[in-house]
């Protein structure tokens, strides 16, 4: 039960399974040459010490606390008040659990060690759960730490640490960590909501008892910069006294950012250190807080240059021992001895694929993740099948009729390439002939946030400009070969036709679409021919829509983009009342199929009475889905027939739609009714206006401005004779062509939806045959591999699935999806905005849709999260799957996207104020009261 962590003869028994993550880490450090003298004497009360207490809580069925614990582990308690009450009962029980004879013996022996071997006869008692300080979950700050513990207070301190295992924040962290990594392979919707089983986390608790260090200066250090993920920067936070002052935020600590390659200080910020926590050396121990009266000492450096350099060397040694970036807690004693109190992996860093990384000191490469702002418009990582199909879809968008050709290969040294779960542009190549100023200017319309990154001090062309020759594949000959494959001339003629006579071109285009959709429907009804396989089926499906998409891309590239860019330039640059006119012209386009889908969602949602929606919380919609299916099957008859008829009609018409429309791994309405119900619920209730009425108002507003500008041009025709014809031509494009902008993605989504049906059918066969383990596994394969498995029973699919699934799950756990990142994982950030003449508490972004609104913020990573009517929608980026939320939103705040991005376009369609270029996940929090000003591009934080 009692294991020494710093005695080489016994520390080998200190495995994670026996003493938990924190204790095992200390034992490892104490065995590393050069680090032994930096680790204080430490012991662990092992998991076997605490197992009787865990068993008592789990097995005592007569105890209500036991029932509470089981419900907590299964995620059955969701209400905050009930959760807090259940946790408090469990924590109280921990303080009175009986001690076994073995536990008493271990505590007695440890008390004697504290009294006779520890300096000042005082200890620090810290948690060490099995899952704590791991590479996936750190549980940092979740459990209690007791400082300055004397031998007589040891038992109480141990009980308090154990009791913190049942703190409400621990269960919330477990649940959030589970949800963040959840994918389709985790099971059905009902299982996701009902069967969160954390029983494997019930045990596995241990405690570290360490010799208390009487620190004069202490803090934390990171071997990689947690603020930007840079692997070559060490970050140190430091203050006087014990490190708890830095961790709990009671002082503003000094911060040092040190470049481990150049051995130079990058940044140093001296904090305001008004107090220090020191060890109480009188009988009884404990910690005392001392006010620092000396103003000069408050603002002085807490570390000398020599101490900082010694600390950085220690951090590098620990990182080398672990082989991964490390976060440590450290302390300097009165005798200037540097002590290492704790080390754990940094779990919040962004990770690139190994082949995208350069070694420390090598010239860095700058990568641009273009999936965030391109057709995909997503921060979700690709599965293997998503990636291969998306590359083929890119061919279709370019008009390339060659299923074996791919623009993207898995080679970072090419200008554009596939990574494991994202696609990147190697900007270092393009910096050979493009300046960052040029990139910033060109990116402004597409995405002001990207523009601000190019214009930032972080984006240094000299640092990132490649000195390598262009890859041998990138020759003028190959470029000309590619240009011959792309039917540019045909698309140009199409765009010219749309520009010359938009109304006639629209009529011809609609005939093409009708014919293509009929072919697609026929293919769906025919299904996959087993002798041809899924790949051939996908090729035929793509060919069905290629004529439509070629028409659409020609219209977009050579008609719509030019018109819209001209309007947006005038909208952004004109500070007069004309700016409002151009705002009106940038929305209200009749015929948009995406808007039709959202109108249908609203009408379907309101076919159910409000009292039915009130019966189901956001996490209980799977129950309503079951109820709907039982009504359709005839086993129940308690829902309106009108709703059921429209439900079936909606799924038949729009069932292909889903969250990430171009990802075959992403659920669709047709196979995930909970996803559809989430969208419906967001469009039900009081205060949500019919999007059909909103759209009609925007159309009338646009047409009114069009007519006004034409009348003005006619009045000026003698001085500006060509202006009336230009206005008429532009108005015709706005009326008959602009609505096409969403069509290519929706038609591609229809193809993916049909293919997904076929893939899911094959997946079920493979699961039933034990060739695949879980739902969702098939999406870590490509279609050729699936076809091979169908004709070769010996082909081991799971050997391919496992490593790809691990890479995908790692990507799912990332807390952000950076636009620009370099080959040492440095995430580029925009420079702080100029705050001249801007009052405190105001965020400066870019106006993308006019108006003002005040409301509570809801920061979201996915459109299927909870969202309430009247809230302000804040997200990194939005795609068409987010559109139903706009009906109930009062305003929109985005990190990424310009006037042409979905969020801005949709905000204008719904008449909502919108601001982009705001770092939503870092500067906004759910529940904040803010005022969004879409006229000035500012957000005022009220509370």
PDB file of N, CA, C and O in Angstrom, residues 15-25 45-48 50-51 127-139 143 165 200-207:
ATOM      1  N   UNK A  15       4.087   1.661 -10.870  1.00  0.00           N
ATOM      2  CA  UNK A  15       3.489   1.716 -12.203  1.00  0.00           C
ATOM      3  C   UNK A  15       2.235   2.585 -12.162  1.00  0.00           C
ATOM      4  O   UNK A  15       1.675   2.833 -11.095  1.00  0.00           O
ATOM      5  N   UNK A  16       1.795   3.013 -13.342  1.00  0.00           N
ATOM      6  CA  UNK A  16       0.576   3.829 -13.396  1.00  0.00           C
ATOM      7  C   UNK A  16      -0.609   3.070 -12.822  1.00  0.00           C
ATOM      8  O   UNK A  16      -1.460   3.642 -12.127  1.00  0.00           O
ATOM      9  N   UNK A  17      -0.682   1.773 -13.078  1.00  0.00           N
ATOM     10  CA  UNK A  17      -1.798   0.971 -12.576  1.00  0.00           C
ATOM     11  C   UNK A  17      -1.803   0.895 -11.057  1.00  0.00           C
ATOM     12  O   UNK A  17      -2.859   0.792 -10.431  1.00  0.00           O
ATOM     13  N   UNK A  18      -0.614   0.969 -10.432  1.00  0.00           N
ATOM     14  CA  UNK A  18      -0.546   0.798  -8.972  1.00  0.00           C
ATOM     15  C   UNK A  18      -0.559   2.115  -8.214  1.00  0.00           C
ATOM     16  O   UNK A  18      -1.086   2.186  -7.103  1.00  0.00           O
ATOM     17  N   UNK A  19       0.026   3.179  -8.809  1.00  0.00           N
ATOM     18  CA  UNK A  19       0.128   4.436  -8.048  1.00  0.00           C
ATOM     19  C   UNK A  19      -0.438   5.637  -8.803  1.00  0.00           C
ATOM     20  O   UNK A  19      -0.359   6.764  -8.315  1.00  0.00           O
ATOM     21  N   UNK A  20      -0.991   5.433  -9.990  1.00  0.00           N
ATOM     22  CA  UNK A  20      -1.569   6.547 -10.742  1.00  0.00           C
ATOM     23  C   UNK A  20      -0.543   7.310 -11.562  1.00  0.00           C
ATOM     24  O   UNK A  20       0.672   7.099 -11.450  1.00  0.00           O
ATOM     25  N   UNK A  21      -1.040   8.209 -12.402  1.00  0.00           N
ATOM     26  CA  UNK A  21      -0.190   8.909 -13.359  1.00  0.00           C
ATOM     27  C   UNK A  21       0.831   9.833 -12.733  1.00  0.00           C
ATOM     28  O   UNK A  21       2.005   9.838 -13.121  1.00  0.00           O
ATOM     29  N   UNK A  22       0.420  10.629 -11.772  1.00  0.00           N
ATOM     30  CA  UNK A  22       1.330  11.620 -11.182  1.00  0.00           C
ATOM     31  C   UNK A  22       2.472  10.941 -10.432  1.00  0.00           C
ATOM     32  O   UNK A  22       3.645  11.322 -10.565  1.00  0.00           O
ATOM     33  N   UNK A  23       2.147   9.928  -9.629  1.00  0.00           N
ATOM     34  CA  UNK A  23       3.173   9.231  -8.854  1.00  0.00           C
ATOM     35  C   UNK A  23       4.126   8.466  -9.763  1.00  0.00           C
ATOM     36  O   UNK A  23       5.345   8.468  -9.556  1.00  0.00           O
ATOM     37  N   UNK A  24       3.592   7.805 -10.779  1.00  0.00           N
ATOM     38  CA  UNK A  24       4.446   7.067 -11.713  1.00  0.00           C
ATOM     39  C   UNK A  24       5.398   8.012 -12.431  1.00  0.00           C
ATOM     40  O   UNK A  24       6.556   7.667 -12.705  1.00  0.00           O
ATOM     41  N   UNK A  25       4.925   9.211 -12.731  1.00  0.00           N
ATOM     42  CA  UNK A  25       5.774  10.205 -13.385  1.00  0.00           C
ATOM     43  C   UNK A  25       6.932  10.616 -12.484  1.00  0.00           C
ATOM     44  O   UNK A  25       8.074  10.729 -12.935  1.00  0.00           O
ATOM     45  N   UNK A  45       0.565   6.370  -1.601  1.00  0.00           N
ATOM     46  CA  UNK A  45      -0.441   5.447  -1.096  1.00  0.00           C
ATOM     47  C   UNK A  45      -1.123   4.891  -2.333  1.00  0.00           C
ATOM     48  O   UNK A  45      -1.781   5.616  -3.074  1.00  0.00           O
ATOM     49  N   UNK A  46      -0.929   3.613  -2.570  1.00  0.00           N
ATOM     50  CA  UNK A  46      -1.289   3.029  -3.863  1.00  0.00           C
ATOM     51  C   UNK A  46      -2.794   2.859  -4.039  1.00  0.00           C
ATOM     52  O   UNK A  46      -3.589   3.090  -3.124  1.00  0.00           O
ATOM     53  N   UNK A  47      -3.178   2.407  -5.237  1.00  0.00           N
ATOM     54  CA  UNK A  47      -4.595   2.178  -5.526  1.00  0.00           C
ATOM     55  C   UNK A  47      -5.173   1.107  -4.606  1.00  0.00           C
ATOM     56  O   UNK A  47      -6.371   1.129  -4.294  1.00  0.00           O
ATOM     57  N   UNK A  48      -4.333   0.177  -4.174  1.00  0.00           N
ATOM     58  CA  UNK A  48      -4.830  -0.863  -3.257  1.00  0.00           C
ATOM     59  C   UNK A  48      -5.219  -0.277  -1.901  1.00  0.00           C
ATOM     60  O   UNK A  48      -6.075  -0.831  -1.205  1.00  0.00           O
ATOM     61  N   UNK A  50      -6.766   2.586  -1.522  1.00  0.00           N
ATOM     62  CA  UNK A  50      -8.070   3.239  -1.671  1.00  0.00           C
ATOM     63  C   UNK A  50      -9.167   2.311  -2.182  1.00  0.00           C
ATOM     64  O   UNK A  50     -10.347   2.662  -2.122  1.00  0.00           O
ATOM     65  N   UNK A  51      -8.787   1.127  -2.664  1.00  0.00           N
ATOM     66  CA  UNK A  51      -9.791   0.245  -3.239  1.00  0.00           C
ATOM     67  C   UNK A  51     -10.888  -0.146  -2.252  1.00  0.00           C
ATOM     68  O   UNK A  51     -12.071  -0.220  -2.632  1.00  0.00           O
ATOM     69  N   UNK A 127      -3.283  14.231  -5.230  1.00  0.00           N
ATOM     70  CA  UNK A 127      -3.970  13.121  -5.894  1.00  0.00           C
ATOM     71  C   UNK A 127      -3.072  12.508  -6.961  1.00  0.00           C
ATOM     72  O   UNK A 127      -2.172  13.152  -7.497  1.00  0.00           O
ATOM     73  N   UNK A 128      -3.357  11.239  -7.293  1.00  0.00           N
ATOM     74  CA  UNK A 128      -2.649  10.565  -8.385  1.00  0.00           C
ATOM     75  C   UNK A 128      -3.559   9.476  -8.944  1.00  0.00           C
ATOM     76  O   UNK A 128      -3.306   8.288  -8.763  1.00  0.00           O
ATOM     77  N   UNK A 129      -4.632   9.912  -9.630  1.00  0.00           N
ATOM     78  CA  UNK A 129      -5.545   8.949 -10.247  1.00  0.00           C
ATOM     79  C   UNK A 129      -4.869   8.286 -11.439  1.00  0.00           C
ATOM     80  O   UNK A 129      -3.931   8.827 -12.024  1.00  0.00           O
ATOM     81  N   UNK A 130      -5.343   7.097 -11.801  1.00  0.00           N
ATOM     82  CA  UNK A 130      -4.733   6.350 -12.909  1.00  0.00           C
ATOM     83  C   UNK A 130      -4.776   7.155 -14.195  1.00  0.00           C
ATOM     84  O   UNK A 130      -3.815   7.221 -14.960  1.00  0.00           O
ATOM     85  N   UNK A 131      -5.922   7.810 -14.451  1.00  0.00           N
ATOM     86  CA  UNK A 131      -6.069   8.547 -15.702  1.00  0.00           C
ATOM     87  C   UNK A 131      -5.476   9.952 -15.636  1.00  0.00           C
ATOM     88  O   UNK A 131      -5.398  10.655 -16.649  1.00  0.00           O
ATOM     89  N   UNK A 132      -5.031  10.368 -14.462  1.00  0.00           N
ATOM     90  CA  UNK A 132      -4.506  11.724 -14.283  1.00  0.00           C
ATOM     91  C   UNK A 132      -3.135  11.866 -14.936  1.00  0.00           C
ATOM     92  O   UNK A 132      -2.318  10.939 -14.930  1.00  0.00           O
ATOM     93  N   UNK A 133      -2.884  13.072 -15.497  1.00  0.00           N
ATOM     94  CA  UNK A 133      -1.589  13.399 -16.121  1.00  0.00           C
ATOM     95  C   UNK A 133      -1.241  12.470 -17.272  1.00  0.00           C
ATOM     96  O   UNK A 133      -0.064  12.187 -17.539  1.00  0.00           O
ATOM     97  N   UNK A 134      -2.273  12.009 -17.993  1.00  0.00           N
ATOM     98  CA  UNK A 134      -2.031  11.166 -19.157  1.00  0.00           C
ATOM     99  C   UNK A 134      -1.848  12.001 -20.410  1.00  0.00           C
ATOM    100  O   UNK A 134      -1.964  13.227 -20.401  1.00  0.00           O
ATOM    101  N   UNK A 135      -1.579  11.326 -21.523  1.00  0.00           N
ATOM    102  CA  UNK A 135      -1.363  12.041 -22.783  1.00  0.00           C
ATOM    103  C   UNK A 135      -2.677  12.502 -23.400  1.00  0.00           C
ATOM    104  O   UNK A 135      -2.690  13.418 -24.219  1.00  0.00           O
ATOM    105  N   UNK A 136      -3.797  11.874 -23.025  1.00  0.00           N
ATOM    106  CA  UNK A 136      -5.091  12.270 -23.581  1.00  0.00           C
ATOM    107  C   UNK A 136      -5.865  13.192 -22.643  1.00  0.00           C
ATOM    108  O   UNK A 136      -6.479  14.155 -23.078  1.00  0.00           O
ATOM    109  N   UNK A 137      -5.869  12.870 -21.354  1.00  0.00           N
ATOM    110  CA  UNK A 137      -6.613  13.661 -20.368  1.00  0.00           C
ATOM    111  C   UNK A 137      -5.695  13.941 -19.191  1.00  0.00           C
ATOM    112  O   UNK A 137      -5.084  13.032 -18.637  1.00  0.00           O
ATOM    113  N   UNK A 138      -5.622  15.210 -18.781  1.00  0.00           N
ATOM    114  CA  UNK A 138      -4.683  15.559 -17.716  1.00  0.00           C
ATOM    115  C   UNK A 138      -5.353  15.661 -16.351  1.00  0.00           C
ATOM    116  O   UNK A 138      -4.712  15.467 -15.327  1.00  0.00           O
ATOM    117  N   UNK A 139      -6.644  15.983 -16.306  1.00  0.00           N
ATOM    118  CA  UNK A 139      -7.362  16.254 -15.051  1.00  0.00           C
ATOM    119  C   UNK A 139      -6.666  17.349 -14.247  1.00  0.00           C
ATOM    120  O   UNK A 139      -6.744  17.389 -13.020  1.00  0.00           O
ATOM    121  N   UNK A 143      -8.453  17.627  -8.938  1.00  0.00           N
ATOM    122  CA  UNK A 143      -8.433  17.028  -7.613  1.00  0.00           C
ATOM    123  C   UNK A 143      -7.761  17.972  -6.613  1.00  0.00           C
ATOM    124  O   UNK A 143      -7.009  18.859  -6.990  1.00  0.00           O
ATOM    125  N   UNK A 165     -12.193  13.218  -5.636  1.00  0.00           N
ATOM    126  CA  UNK A 165     -12.490  12.328  -6.765  1.00  0.00           C
ATOM    127  C   UNK A 165     -13.955  12.417  -7.152  1.00  0.00           C
ATOM    128  O   UNK A 165     -14.333  12.163  -8.299  1.00  0.00           O
ATOM    129  N   UNK A 200     -15.419   2.106 -15.736  1.00  0.00           N
ATOM    130  CA  UNK A 200     -13.999   1.762 -15.690  1.00  0.00           C
ATOM    131  C   UNK A 200     -13.198   2.838 -14.974  1.00  0.00           C
ATOM    132  O   UNK A 200     -12.038   2.646 -14.637  1.00  0.00           O
ATOM    133  N   UNK A 201     -13.801   3.977 -14.725  1.00  0.00           N
ATOM    134  CA  UNK A 201     -13.120   5.054 -14.028  1.00  0.00           C
ATOM    135  C   UNK A 201     -13.464   5.045 -12.530  1.00  0.00           C
ATOM    136  O   UNK A 201     -13.092   5.938 -11.788  1.00  0.00           O
ATOM    137  N   UNK A 202     -14.223   4.057 -12.101  1.00  0.00           N
ATOM    138  CA  UNK A 202     -14.660   4.034 -10.712  1.00  0.00           C
ATOM    139  C   UNK A 202     -13.489   3.862  -9.754  1.00  0.00           C
ATOM    140  O   UNK A 202     -13.458   4.444  -8.679  1.00  0.00           O
ATOM    141  N   UNK A 203     -12.514   3.032 -10.096  1.00  0.00           N
ATOM    142  CA  UNK A 203     -11.368   2.824  -9.218  1.00  0.00           C
ATOM    143  C   UNK A 203     -10.182   3.636  -9.665  1.00  0.00           C
ATOM    144  O   UNK A 203     -10.302   4.663 -10.305  1.00  0.00           O
ATOM    145  N   UNK A 204      -8.995   3.124  -9.364  1.00  0.00           N
ATOM    146  CA  UNK A 204      -7.793   3.738  -9.888  1.00  0.00           C
ATOM    147  C   UNK A 204      -7.406   5.040  -9.251  1.00  0.00           C
ATOM    148  O   UNK A 204      -7.004   5.968  -9.954  1.00  0.00           O
ATOM    149  N   UNK A 205      -7.514   5.146  -7.925  1.00  0.00           N
ATOM    150  CA  UNK A 205      -7.116   6.378  -7.264  1.00  0.00           C
ATOM    151  C   UNK A 205      -5.949   6.097  -6.317  1.00  0.00           C
ATOM    152  O   UNK A 205      -5.923   5.093  -5.617  1.00  0.00           O
ATOM    153  N   UNK A 206      -4.971   7.009  -6.333  1.00  0.00           N
ATOM    154  CA  UNK A 206      -3.832   6.917  -5.425  1.00  0.00           C
ATOM    155  C   UNK A 206      -3.473   8.330  -4.976  1.00  0.00           C
ATOM    156  O   UNK A 206      -4.056   9.308  -5.450  1.00  0.00           O
ATOM    157  N   UNK A 207      -2.522   8.417  -4.048  1.00  0.00           N
ATOM    158  CA  UNK A 207      -2.128   9.720  -3.507  1.00  0.00           C
ATOM    159  C   UNK A 207      -0.612   9.775  -3.392  1.00  0.00           C
ATOM    160  O   UNK A 207       0.034   8.787  -3.027  1.00  0.00           O
TER     161      UNK A 207
END
